[in-house]
Amino acid sequence: MPRNRQFAVSRDHEPGEETFQEAVVRGLSGDPKSLPCKYIYDAAGSKLFDQICGLPEYYPTRTESAILKANMGEIRDLAGQDARIIELGCGSVDKVRLLLDGLDQPASYVAVDISCDHLMAAVADLARDYPALEVNGVCADFMGTFDIPESRRKSAGQWLTFFPGSTIGNFDEESAVALMQRMADIVGPGGDLLIGADLKKNPEILHAAYNDEQEITAAFNRNLLTRINRELDGDFDVEAFDHYAFYEPRAGRIEMHLISSRRQVARAAGREFAFDAGETIHTENSYKYTIHGFQALAARAGFKPLAVWTDEASLFSIQYFRTEAPRKPNNQ
């Protein structure tokens, strides 16, 4: 098989140390304390998350993959020929392989991720395995400003934003709508969105998924403190913070925290941050949805629902949307 060397990774928007420093100082100076979950995903955090996705307690990854496989024929018909795919927060680009294998001659793929080293390796592997596909990577925070590489192909189909894994659940309602509005701008009139949305379910299932027996999720959560120590000259005692994740039913979300096990002072970025015993750093939310509730959210961003697929136990959903303007045939 010929090797595809026609790929590139843009580093222009790689998140810088100053941005991370500002977020840490602001978040740890607040009351209550919090840190943006996106900063957990450095190279080490991304590898830990890959491990989480394979855990027996963590149902979203395998359930979503099964839904994609079972319904790929319908997805292929909706996406049409020569689709141009952009994936936000691509991680290890595993799930998009199912999409690339199932679609009708996809023309191009743009991977966007905040972890540049992880992104470069993933894009290189994908370009090698799909020599006919135009592959590009953009190292960026997808909530910020970034440019989409211009396609080298003159004839290509419609844009399709792929946003799997229920990453949309990390955002509160207003931020989720704003992000989907950006997606609508990316795909343009008649463009498509294929998105994973985790569903509301028995809280015991959720608790197990975010508190695995091997404590990989705990290591993933604590990795944020390890990164602060490494990049911001911090002296956090990482083991003095316990992983804590629980379902908050009124908000309909999993909350992930780091709890200080004792009274302590930690330093980072030339600042001191005091913690009482039992005080937490709120590191992540993961909202769960009903199907109709999520469709109402997407409608506020200008998307019309076309299809919904779930597993038999209704643990997870994959939903297909299109912006309101009608799509023109590829040959026009």
GROMACS .gro file of C-alpha atoms in nm:
model
  332
    1MET     CA    1   0.000   0.000   0.000
    2PRO     CA    2   0.142   0.344  -0.086
    3ARG     CA    3   0.233   0.562   0.205
    4ASN     CA    4   0.049   0.891   0.247
    5ARG     CA    5   0.301   1.157   0.342
    6GLN     CA    6   0.064   1.441   0.251
    7PHE     CA    7  -0.025   1.554   0.599
    8ALA     CA    8   0.062   1.850   0.818
    9VAL     CA    9   0.014   1.965   1.176
   10SER     CA   10  -0.030   2.335   1.245
   11ARG     CA   11   0.132   2.444   1.572
   12ASP     CA   12   0.027   2.808   1.540
   13HIS     CA   13  -0.244   2.771   1.799
   14GLU     CA   14  -0.070   2.537   2.044
   15PRO     CA   15  -0.183   2.641   2.393
   16GLY     CA   16   0.104   2.827   2.556
   17GLU     CA   17   0.240   2.820   2.908
   18GLU     CA   18   0.112   3.171   2.979
   19THR     CA   19  -0.248   3.071   2.904
   20PHE     CA   20  -0.218   2.769   3.132
   21GLN     CA   21  -0.058   2.981   3.404
   22GLU     CA   22  -0.335   3.239   3.390
   23ALA     CA   23  -0.600   2.968   3.416
   24VAL     CA   24  -0.428   2.805   3.714
   25VAL     CA   25  -0.378   3.130   3.904
   26ARG     CA   26  -0.734   3.242   3.840
   27GLY     CA   27  -0.887   2.903   3.919
   28LEU     CA   28  -0.694   2.837   4.240
   29SER     CA   29  -0.749   3.192   4.365
   30GLY     CA   30  -1.126   3.153   4.339
   31ASP     CA   31  -1.379   3.037   4.595
   32PRO     CA   32  -1.464   2.760   4.528
   33LYS     CA   33  -1.143   2.656   4.352
   34SER     CA   34  -1.162   2.511   4.002
   35LEU     CA   35  -0.945   2.431   3.701
   36PRO     CA   36  -1.048   2.391   3.335
   37CYS     CA   37  -1.068   2.021   3.247
   38LYS     CA   38  -0.906   2.078   2.907
   39TYR     CA   39  -0.568   2.114   3.076
   40ILE     CA   40  -0.579   1.755   3.202
   41TYR     CA   41  -0.520   1.648   2.842
   42ASP     CA   42  -0.148   1.692   2.801
   43ALA     CA   43   0.045   1.398   2.654
   44ALA     CA   44   0.034   1.204   2.982
   45GLY     CA   45  -0.331   1.286   3.044
   46SER     CA   46  -0.428   1.183   2.692
   47LYS     CA   47  -0.258   0.845   2.739
   48LEU     CA   48  -0.437   0.794   3.070
   49PHE     CA   49  -0.769   0.877   2.907
   50ASP     CA   50  -0.699   0.617   2.639
   51GLN     CA   51  -0.662   0.365   2.922
   52ILE     CA   52  -0.988   0.483   3.078
   53CYS     CA   53  -1.170   0.419   2.751
   54GLY     CA   54  -1.076   0.051   2.773
   55LEU     CA   55  -1.188  -0.001   3.133
   56PRO     CA   56  -1.479  -0.241   3.195
   57GLU     CA   57  -1.664   0.021   3.404
   58TYR     CA   58  -1.634   0.292   3.138
   59TYR     CA   59  -1.925   0.213   2.905
   60PRO     CA   60  -1.926   0.524   2.676
   61THR     CA   61  -1.640   0.427   2.442
   62ARG     CA   62  -1.739   0.070   2.361
   63THR     CA   63  -2.110   0.158   2.352
   64GLU     CA   64  -2.058   0.448   2.114
   65SER     CA   65  -1.834   0.240   1.888
   66ALA     CA   66  -2.097  -0.035   1.874
   67ILE     CA   67  -2.367   0.218   1.783
   68LEU     CA   68  -2.149   0.361   1.506
   69LYS     CA   69  -2.081   0.018   1.359
   70ALA     CA   70  -2.445  -0.089   1.373
   71ASN     CA   71  -2.574   0.223   1.200
   72MET     CA   72  -2.295   0.309   0.957
   73GLY     CA   73  -2.512   0.248   0.651
   74GLU     CA   74  -2.755   0.522   0.755
   75ILE     CA   75  -2.469   0.752   0.850
   76ARG     CA   76  -2.307   0.697   0.510
   77ASP     CA   77  -2.631   0.784   0.331
   78LEU     CA   78  -2.671   1.105   0.531
   79ALA     CA   79  -2.311   1.219   0.488
   80GLY     CA   80  -2.299   1.155   0.113
   81GLN     CA   81  -1.994   1.114  -0.105
   82ASP     CA   82  -1.659   1.293  -0.059
   83ALA     CA   83  -1.738   1.422   0.289
   84ARG     CA   84  -1.488   1.659   0.448
   85ILE     CA   85  -1.456   1.563   0.813
   86ILE     CA   86  -1.335   1.780   1.099
   87GLU     CA   87  -1.302   1.625   1.445
   88LEU     CA   88  -1.274   1.848   1.750
   89GLY     CA   89  -1.081   1.702   2.042
   90CYS     CA   90  -0.971   1.406   1.833
   91GLY     CA   91  -0.756   1.229   2.095
   92SER     CA   92  -0.614   0.908   1.948
   93VAL     CA   93  -0.840   0.928   1.638
   94ASP     CA   94  -0.966   0.573   1.699
   95LYS     CA   95  -1.338   0.635   1.649
   96VAL     CA   96  -1.294   0.833   1.329
   97ARG     CA   97  -1.145   0.521   1.172
   98LEU     CA   98  -1.489   0.360   1.194
   99LEU     CA   99  -1.628   0.662   1.015
  100LEU     CA  100  -1.357   0.668   0.748
  101ASP     CA  101  -1.404   0.297   0.680
  102GLY     CA  102  -1.781   0.334   0.652
  103LEU     CA  103  -1.832   0.657   0.455
  104ASP     CA  104  -1.845   0.687   0.078
  105GLN     CA  105  -1.494   0.794  -0.029
  106PRO     CA  106  -1.433   1.068   0.231
  107ALA     CA  107  -1.220   1.345   0.080
  108SER     CA  108  -1.037   1.492   0.378
  109TYR     CA  109  -0.996   1.483   0.754
  110VAL     CA  110  -0.890   1.762   0.989
  111ALA     CA  111  -0.801   1.664   1.346
  112VAL     CA  112  -0.810   1.933   1.616
  113ASP     CA  113  -0.667   1.868   1.961
  114ILE     CA  114  -0.508   2.059   2.248
  115SER     CA  115  -0.228   1.804   2.304
  116CYS     CA  116   0.016   1.869   2.020
  117ASP     CA  117   0.253   1.574   2.069
  118HIS     CA  118  -0.037   1.332   2.095
  119LEU     CA  119  -0.196   1.491   1.789
  120MET     CA  120   0.116   1.464   1.574
  121ALA     CA  121   0.155   1.093   1.645
  122ALA     CA  122  -0.213   1.022   1.582
  123VAL     CA  123  -0.224   1.216   1.255
  124ALA     CA  124   0.092   1.047   1.128
  125ASP     CA  125  -0.055   0.703   1.197
  126LEU     CA  126  -0.382   0.794   1.027
  127ALA     CA  127  -0.210   0.934   0.719
  128ARG     CA  128  -0.008   0.614   0.690
  129ASP     CA  129  -0.315   0.393   0.717
  130TYR     CA  130  -0.533   0.598   0.478
  131PRO     CA  131  -0.305   0.693   0.186
  132ALA     CA  132  -0.591   0.823  -0.030
  133LEU     CA  133  -0.718   1.060   0.239
  134GLU     CA  134  -0.606   1.421   0.276
  135VAL     CA  135  -0.511   1.449   0.645
  136ASN     CA  136  -0.429   1.760   0.848
  137GLY     CA  137  -0.393   1.836   1.217
  138VAL     CA  138  -0.449   2.161   1.406
  139CYS     CA  139  -0.307   2.194   1.757
  140ALA     CA  140  -0.561   2.423   1.922
  141ASP     CA  141  -0.815   2.467   2.195
  142PHE     CA  142  -1.128   2.414   1.988
  143MET     CA  143  -1.312   2.668   2.204
  144GLY     CA  144  -1.067   2.931   2.078
  145THR     CA  145  -0.984   3.069   1.736
  146PHE     CA  146  -0.813   2.850   1.479
  147ASP     CA  147  -0.789   2.822   1.102
  148ILE     CA  148  -0.901   2.515   0.908
  149PRO     CA  149  -0.635   2.410   0.656
  150GLU     CA  150  -0.744   2.477   0.302
  151SER     CA  151  -0.818   2.161   0.109
  152ARG     CA  152  -0.599   2.070  -0.187
  153ARG     CA  153  -0.898   1.904  -0.352
  154LYS     CA  154  -1.126   2.113  -0.568
  155SER     CA  155  -1.413   1.867  -0.573
  156ALA     CA  156  -1.527   1.761  -0.228
  157GLY     CA  157  -1.853   1.705  -0.050
  158GLN     CA  158  -2.009   1.871   0.248
  159TRP     CA  159  -1.837   1.940   0.580
  160LEU     CA  160  -1.916   1.702   0.865
  161THR     CA  161  -1.812   1.785   1.220
  162PHE     CA  162  -1.747   1.468   1.420
  163PHE     CA  163  -1.765   1.517   1.797
  164PRO     CA  164  -1.777   1.176   1.967
  165GLY     CA  165  -1.730   1.063   2.325
  166SER     CA  166  -1.991   1.295   2.479
  167THR     CA  167  -1.723   1.563   2.514
  168ILE     CA  168  -2.010   1.809   2.472
  169GLY     CA  169  -2.108   1.706   2.826
  170ASN     CA  170  -1.802   1.885   2.966
  171PHE     CA  171  -1.972   2.219   2.895
  172ASP     CA  172  -2.259   2.388   3.072
  173GLU     CA  173  -2.569   2.468   2.869
  174GLU     CA  174  -2.467   2.810   2.742
  175SER     CA  175  -2.112   2.700   2.659
  176ALA     CA  176  -2.243   2.389   2.481
  177VAL     CA  177  -2.473   2.602   2.266
  178ALA     CA  178  -2.186   2.841   2.187
  179LEU     CA  179  -1.963   2.550   2.086
  180MET     CA  180  -2.230   2.402   1.860
  181GLN     CA  181  -2.281   2.745   1.705
  182ARG     CA  182  -1.910   2.740   1.618
  183MET     CA  183  -1.961   2.396   1.467
  184ALA     CA  184  -2.247   2.532   1.259
  185ASP     CA  185  -2.017   2.809   1.135
  186ILE     CA  186  -1.750   2.552   1.046
  187VAL     CA  187  -1.976   2.326   0.841
  188GLY     CA  188  -2.167   2.612   0.680
  189PRO     CA  189  -2.513   2.606   0.520
  190GLY     CA  190  -2.645   2.252   0.491
  191GLY     CA  191  -2.347   2.115   0.683
  192ASP     CA  192  -2.361   1.822   0.919
  193LEU     CA  193  -2.283   1.732   1.280
  194LEU     CA  194  -2.238   1.376   1.408
  195ILE     CA  195  -2.215   1.391   1.786
  196GLY     CA  196  -2.211   1.158   2.084
  197ALA     CA  197  -2.429   1.248   2.382
  198ASP     CA  198  -2.434   1.046   2.703
  199LEU     CA  199  -2.782   0.976   2.838
  200LYS     CA  200  -2.929   1.000   3.186
  201LYS     CA  201  -2.932   0.661   3.360
  202ASN     CA  202  -2.898   0.480   3.691
  203PRO     CA  203  -2.649   0.683   3.899
  204GLU     CA  204  -2.478   0.359   4.010
  205ILE     CA  205  -2.364   0.299   3.651
  206LEU     CA  206  -2.229   0.653   3.634
  207HIS     CA  207  -2.052   0.624   3.968
  208ALA     CA  208  -1.871   0.307   3.858
  209ALA     CA  209  -1.768   0.466   3.527
  210TYR     CA  210  -1.593   0.758   3.698
  211ASN     CA  211  -1.454   0.566   3.998
  212ASP     CA  212  -1.287   0.262   3.844
  213GLU     CA  213  -1.131  -0.007   4.061
  214GLN     CA  214  -0.788   0.033   3.900
  215GLU     CA  215  -0.793   0.406   3.989
  216ILE     CA  216  -0.692   0.510   3.637
  217THR     CA  217  -0.948   0.791   3.651
  218ALA     CA  218  -0.796   0.906   3.980
  219ALA     CA  219  -0.451   0.920   3.817
  220PHE     CA  220  -0.605   1.107   3.522
  221ASN     CA  221  -0.756   1.364   3.755
  222ARG     CA  222  -0.438   1.408   3.959
  223ASN     CA  223  -0.237   1.449   3.638
  224LEU     CA  224  -0.352   1.810   3.637
  225LEU     CA  225  -0.150   1.873   3.955
  226THR     CA  226   0.148   1.688   3.809
  227ARG     CA  227   0.134   1.916   3.508
  228ILE     CA  228   0.121   2.224   3.731
  229ASN     CA  229   0.431   2.101   3.915
  230ARG     CA  230   0.615   2.036   3.590
  231GLU     CA  231   0.521   2.344   3.389
  232LEU     CA  232   0.460   2.609   3.655
  233ASP     CA  233   0.734   2.523   3.904
  234GLY     CA  234   0.476   2.388   4.146
  235ASP     CA  235   0.524   2.190   4.466
  236PHE     CA  236   0.183   2.025   4.501
  237ASP     CA  237   0.187   1.703   4.702
  238VAL     CA  238  -0.015   1.511   4.444
  239GLU     CA  239  -0.087   1.222   4.681
  240ALA     CA  240  -0.238   1.465   4.931
  241PHE     CA  241  -0.535   1.516   4.698
  242ASP     CA  242  -0.801   1.247   4.659
  243HIS     CA  243  -1.006   1.184   4.347
  244TYR     CA  244  -1.378   1.239   4.404
  245ALA     CA  245  -1.648   1.195   4.139
  246PHE     CA  246  -2.024   1.187   4.196
  247TYR     CA  247  -2.354   1.237   4.014
  248GLU     CA  248  -2.538   1.561   4.094
  249PRO     CA  249  -2.901   1.484   3.997
  250ARG     CA  250  -3.036   1.839   4.008
  251ALA     CA  251  -2.780   1.956   3.754
  252GLY     CA  252  -2.784   1.622   3.569
  253ARG     CA  253  -2.407   1.591   3.569
  254ILE     CA  254  -2.109   1.402   3.700
  255GLU     CA  255  -1.877   1.632   3.894
  256MET     CA  256  -1.509   1.549   3.929
  257HIS     CA  257  -1.305   1.704   4.210
  258LEU     CA  258  -0.970   1.678   4.381
  259ILE     CA  259  -1.010   1.690   4.761
  260SER     CA  260  -0.733   1.814   4.986
  261SER     CA  261  -0.676   1.543   5.249
  262ARG     CA  262  -0.526   1.789   5.496
  263ARG     CA  263  -0.468   2.157   5.561
  264GLN     CA  264  -0.182   2.260   5.334
  265VAL     CA  265  -0.024   2.533   5.124
  266ALA     CA  266   0.094   2.467   4.769
  267ARG     CA  267   0.299   2.690   4.543
  268ALA     CA  268   0.288   2.735   4.166
  269ALA     CA  269   0.362   3.015   3.921
  270GLY     CA  270   0.521   3.217   4.200
  271ARG     CA  271   0.199   3.214   4.403
  272GLU     CA  272   0.080   3.039   4.720
  273PHE     CA  273  -0.256   2.864   4.744
  274ALA     CA  274  -0.396   2.757   5.080
  275PHE     CA  275  -0.625   2.456   5.120
  276ASP     CA  276  -0.835   2.352   5.417
  277ALA     CA  277  -0.878   1.983   5.487
  278GLY     CA  278  -1.169   1.868   5.271
  279GLU     CA  279  -1.151   2.166   5.036
  280THR     CA  280  -1.188   2.071   4.670
  281ILE     CA  281  -1.067   2.174   4.327
  282HIS     CA  282  -1.351   2.125   4.079
  283THR     CA  283  -1.182   1.981   3.770
  284GLU     CA  284  -1.454   1.851   3.537
  285ASN     CA  285  -1.826   1.823   3.469
  286SER     CA  286  -1.993   1.566   3.248
  287TYR     CA  287  -2.357   1.648   3.174
  288LYS     CA  288  -2.602   1.372   3.088
  289TYR     CA  289  -2.901   1.431   2.862
  290THR     CA  290  -3.238   1.311   2.746
  291ILE     CA  291  -3.264   1.280   2.368
  292HIS     CA  292  -3.523   1.556   2.340
  293GLY     CA  293  -3.330   1.778   2.578
  294PHE     CA  294  -3.016   1.751   2.370
  295GLN     CA  295  -3.204   1.815   2.045
  296ALA     CA  296  -3.346   2.133   2.198
  297LEU     CA  297  -2.991   2.239   2.285
  298ALA     CA  298  -2.872   2.177   1.929
  299ALA     CA  299  -3.171   2.365   1.787
  300ARG     CA  300  -3.057   2.678   1.970
  301ALA     CA  301  -2.729   2.650   1.774
  302GLY     CA  302  -2.909   2.624   1.439
  303PHE     CA  303  -2.908   2.246   1.393
  304LYS     CA  304  -3.203   2.035   1.281
  305PRO     CA  305  -3.213   1.671   1.401
  306LEU     CA  306  -3.206   1.407   1.127
  307ALA     CA  307  -3.140   1.081   1.313
  308VAL     CA  308  -3.075   0.936   1.658
  309TRP     CA  309  -2.926   0.598   1.740
  310THR     CA  310  -2.891   0.438   2.084
  311ASP     CA  311  -2.787   0.104   2.230
  312GLU     CA  312  -3.048  -0.142   2.362
  313ALA     CA  313  -2.998  -0.027   2.721
  314SER     CA  314  -3.025   0.344   2.624
  315LEU     CA  315  -2.693   0.421   2.788
  316PHE     CA  316  -2.562   0.641   2.508
  317SER     CA  317  -2.677   0.819   2.194
  318ILE     CA  318  -2.526   0.921   1.862
  319GLN     CA  319  -2.718   1.203   1.697
  320TYR     CA  320  -2.702   1.342   1.344
  321PHE     CA  321  -2.786   1.706   1.275
  322ARG     CA  322  -2.780   1.943   0.979
  323THR     CA  323  -2.776   2.320   0.967
  324GLU     CA  324  -3.103   2.471   0.853
  325ALA     CA  325  -3.005   2.574   0.499
  326PRO     CA  326  -3.069   2.301   0.237
  327ARG     CA  327  -2.775   2.108   0.096
  328LYS     CA  328  -2.696   2.126  -0.273
  329PRO     CA  329  -2.602   1.811  -0.464
  330ASN     CA  330  -2.226   1.751  -0.501
  331ASN     CA  331  -2.241   1.796  -0.877
  332GLN     CA  332  -2.382   2.147  -0.865
   0.00000   0.00000   0.00000
